[in-house]
XYZ file of C-alpha atoms in Angstrom:
248
model
C -26.115 -41.503 -12.559
C -29.494 -39.924 -14.159
C -31.318 -39.940 -10.841
C -28.350 -37.986 -8.989
C -27.701 -35.597 -11.795
C -31.160 -34.019 -11.902
C -31.459 -33.201 -8.523
C -28.543 -31.965 -8.096
C -28.842 -29.429 -10.780
C -32.000 -28.523 -9.306
C -30.756 -28.136 -5.659
C -27.793 -25.947 -7.737
C -30.299 -23.630 -9.187
C -32.104 -23.128 -6.116
C -29.102 -22.359 -4.242
C -28.258 -19.726 -6.473
C -31.710 -18.358 -6.734
C -32.302 -17.826 -2.877
C -28.785 -17.136 -2.374
C -27.475 -19.400 0.044
C -24.112 -19.982 1.675
C -21.374 -19.916 -1.277
C -19.720 -22.765 0.698
C -22.537 -24.600 -0.101
C -22.889 -23.531 -3.769
C -19.300 -24.290 -4.553
C -19.898 -28.038 -2.428
C -22.372 -28.563 -4.817
C -20.571 -27.532 -8.215
C -17.367 -29.490 -7.076
C -19.989 -33.036 -7.123
C -21.950 -31.317 -10.109
C -19.060 -31.529 -12.275
C -17.825 -35.016 -12.273
C -21.536 -36.176 -12.229
C -22.170 -34.176 -15.129
C -19.050 -35.616 -17.006
C -20.387 -39.224 -16.157
C -23.885 -38.085 -17.789
C -21.717 -37.404 -21.184
C -20.082 -40.658 -20.763
C -23.229 -42.629 -19.851
C -24.790 -43.139 -23.619
C -21.559 -43.790 -25.133
C -20.561 -46.346 -22.440
C -24.392 -47.896 -22.670
C -23.783 -48.296 -26.470
C -20.502 -49.420 -26.136
C -21.140 -52.274 -24.445
C -22.728 -53.695 -27.367
C -19.502 -55.286 -28.867
C -21.195 -56.937 -31.838
C -22.007 -53.929 -33.218
C -19.167 -52.576 -35.481
C -20.184 -48.840 -34.964
C -20.148 -48.827 -31.657
C -16.686 -49.088 -30.787
C -15.665 -48.650 -26.999
C -12.196 -47.421 -27.527
C -13.829 -43.923 -29.052
C -17.613 -43.483 -28.724
C -17.747 -42.402 -24.673
C -14.890 -40.262 -25.399
C -16.843 -39.012 -28.899
C -20.015 -38.562 -26.821
C -18.564 -36.636 -23.611
C -16.782 -33.891 -26.024
C -20.371 -33.740 -27.871
C -21.854 -33.296 -24.880
C -19.410 -30.754 -23.614
C -20.068 -28.531 -27.024
C -23.942 -29.020 -26.774
C -23.757 -28.062 -23.278
C -21.297 -25.025 -23.282
C -24.283 -24.203 -26.132
C -27.077 -24.219 -24.041
C -25.775 -21.940 -21.864
C -24.237 -19.538 -24.152
C -27.712 -19.620 -25.384
C -29.525 -18.759 -21.880
C -26.746 -16.233 -21.499
C -27.564 -14.703 -24.620
C -31.535 -14.450 -24.448
C -31.404 -13.958 -20.582
C -32.589 -10.287 -21.166
C -35.947 -11.640 -22.932
C -36.876 -13.979 -20.340
C -39.333 -12.462 -17.516
C -37.470 -13.180 -14.401
C -38.388 -12.079 -10.978
C -36.984 -8.862 -9.769
C -34.781 -10.356 -7.241
C -33.059 -12.754 -9.956
C -33.447 -10.260 -12.246
C -30.954 -7.765 -10.611
C -28.439 -11.197 -10.039
C -28.098 -11.288 -13.573
C -27.481 -7.577 -13.977
C -24.948 -7.520 -11.089
C -22.927 -10.648 -12.013
C -23.190 -9.577 -15.758
C -24.340 -13.094 -16.752
C -25.203 -11.339 -20.645
C -21.730 -11.109 -20.963
C -20.619 -14.708 -20.428
C -22.155 -15.898 -24.170
C -19.016 -14.532 -26.066
C -16.553 -16.400 -23.734
C -18.246 -19.614 -23.716
C -19.072 -19.558 -27.409
C -15.130 -19.571 -27.765
C -14.570 -22.226 -25.015
C -17.195 -24.037 -27.197
C -15.244 -23.397 -30.406
C -12.249 -25.141 -28.668
C -14.169 -28.475 -27.593
C -15.343 -28.643 -31.122
C -11.893 -28.426 -32.792
C -11.273 -31.241 -30.246
C -14.252 -33.388 -31.254
C -13.314 -33.155 -35.138
C -9.772 -34.060 -34.225
C -11.452 -37.173 -32.098
C -14.138 -38.131 -34.769
C -11.439 -37.852 -37.589
C -9.247 -40.552 -35.402
C -12.393 -42.646 -34.980
C -13.010 -43.189 -38.854
C -9.650 -43.865 -39.657
C -10.062 -46.609 -36.711
C -13.060 -47.860 -38.433
C -11.326 -47.687 -42.272
C -8.702 -49.422 -40.795
C -10.620 -52.284 -39.037
C -12.171 -55.399 -39.537
C -14.503 -56.267 -42.191
C -17.366 -55.154 -39.950
C -15.497 -51.490 -39.684
C -14.582 -51.048 -42.789
C -18.348 -51.852 -43.905
C -19.850 -49.226 -41.629
C -16.863 -46.612 -42.142
C -18.014 -47.026 -45.952
C -22.231 -46.213 -45.166
C -20.614 -43.341 -43.160
C -18.773 -41.874 -45.816
C -20.397 -42.672 -48.672
C -23.171 -44.921 -47.925
C -27.246 -44.874 -46.438
C -25.340 -42.592 -43.622
C -23.635 -40.205 -45.705
C -25.936 -37.391 -46.388
C -26.827 -37.119 -42.485
C -23.009 -37.456 -41.450
C -21.679 -35.258 -43.435
C -24.201 -32.484 -44.100
C -25.719 -33.178 -40.433
C -22.473 -33.630 -38.452
C -19.835 -32.415 -40.350
C -21.007 -29.357 -42.474
C -24.001 -27.812 -40.296
C -22.799 -29.137 -36.766
C -18.863 -28.197 -36.958
C -17.241 -26.588 -40.174
C -20.355 -23.832 -40.277
C -19.949 -23.179 -36.683
C -15.953 -22.904 -36.857
C -16.374 -20.266 -39.846
C -19.005 -18.717 -37.878
C -16.633 -18.631 -34.891
C -13.670 -17.304 -37.054
C -16.272 -14.071 -38.522
C -17.267 -13.048 -34.986
C -14.582 -11.305 -33.980
C -13.988 -9.613 -37.440
C -17.774 -8.046 -36.801
C -16.702 -6.875 -33.520
C -13.677 -5.523 -35.341
C -16.123 -3.486 -37.732
C -18.197 -2.291 -35.071
C -21.096 -4.084 -36.121
C -22.593 -5.585 -33.037
C -25.718 -6.690 -34.371
C -24.404 -8.731 -36.939
C -21.831 -10.763 -34.787
C -24.426 -11.447 -31.803
C -26.464 -12.959 -34.490
C -23.305 -15.049 -35.943
C -22.812 -16.169 -32.379
C -26.548 -17.053 -31.559
C -26.567 -19.285 -35.025
C -23.317 -20.667 -34.249
C -24.582 -21.880 -31.171
C -27.500 -23.600 -32.711
C -25.885 -25.080 -35.344
C -23.881 -26.620 -32.504
C -26.704 -28.366 -31.235
C -28.488 -29.573 -34.071
C -24.924 -31.104 -34.993
C -24.873 -32.403 -31.878
C -28.432 -34.218 -31.978
C -27.319 -35.195 -35.907
C -24.622 -37.039 -34.610
C -26.263 -38.970 -31.937
C -29.021 -40.182 -34.426
C -26.519 -41.253 -36.996
C -24.611 -43.093 -34.185
C -27.850 -44.540 -33.104
C -29.047 -45.526 -36.184
C -25.905 -46.946 -37.518
C -26.028 -49.474 -34.987
C -28.767 -51.268 -37.294
C -25.852 -51.982 -39.739
C -24.138 -55.591 -38.883
C -21.099 -57.145 -40.061
C -21.511 -58.792 -43.905
C -20.398 -62.267 -44.448
C -17.264 -62.697 -45.628
C -17.835 -65.939 -47.305
C -19.774 -67.538 -49.796
C -22.842 -69.730 -48.358
C -23.478 -71.760 -51.321
C -19.805 -73.377 -50.254
C -20.512 -74.513 -47.076
C -23.152 -77.452 -46.064
C -25.693 -76.930 -43.569
C -24.823 -75.216 -40.095
C -23.317 -77.409 -37.511
C -23.993 -77.494 -33.877
C -21.601 -78.399 -31.247
C -24.686 -80.154 -29.299
C -27.236 -81.652 -31.381
C -30.875 -81.530 -30.179
C -30.153 -78.760 -27.443
C -31.678 -75.637 -27.067
C -28.727 -73.732 -27.585
C -27.777 -75.568 -30.332
C -31.112 -74.877 -32.364
C -30.699 -71.191 -31.555
C -27.334 -71.144 -32.912
C -28.376 -72.902 -36.088
C -31.366 -70.120 -36.471
C -28.803 -67.282 -36.497
C -26.295 -68.629 -38.614
C -29.688 -69.578 -40.995
C -30.633 -66.054 -40.705
C -27.014 -64.137 -41.518
C -27.235 -66.232 -44.792
């Protein structure tokens, strides 16, 4: 997927810069949209394939990474539109940027980003509810997220910095525009987009780091005898016995 998405993105940028036929650009864009969605799904599907990790639940993780990828992607596009005036583009590109009004798309992209962020918060809440109602391993991971070793990163980095603050700034931004304070509104938009990026980065860090949390024992080891293997003496039986011993 990466091998397709990267050259396709470069081809799209070159087609835009050199003003190649519009039909070709539309064709590249139509291919790029589903490939980009698959790129967002890719990491979630890759992690969810490890079904022995309680946090990497396949029912929720791919969609969570898709929504997070869409929100961070919109944030990057909006930041680029916001700072495009400060980038020393060649005159040819500069003229096209002015004609297309690229700088004016930043607030619109920021508004779309808020919508995706709300969906991401809802999906994350459903994910937590599913963990708390799941098996012992899922409940153990949910506790680590909400009050354990991952709680600070999750609540501060993901929920507050990556979601709550951007939503609050998204509400204040139109208020600043109505007060005709465009400078403050612009900085609030700029800060909101960067907070979304930080939250997306911390979310991935928490999910990957949380993969180290394994399911705890649900029985008392002292009540059990020596580990028994189905076929004594075989390499598979030895590996099985060693895994049981390590778990204790």
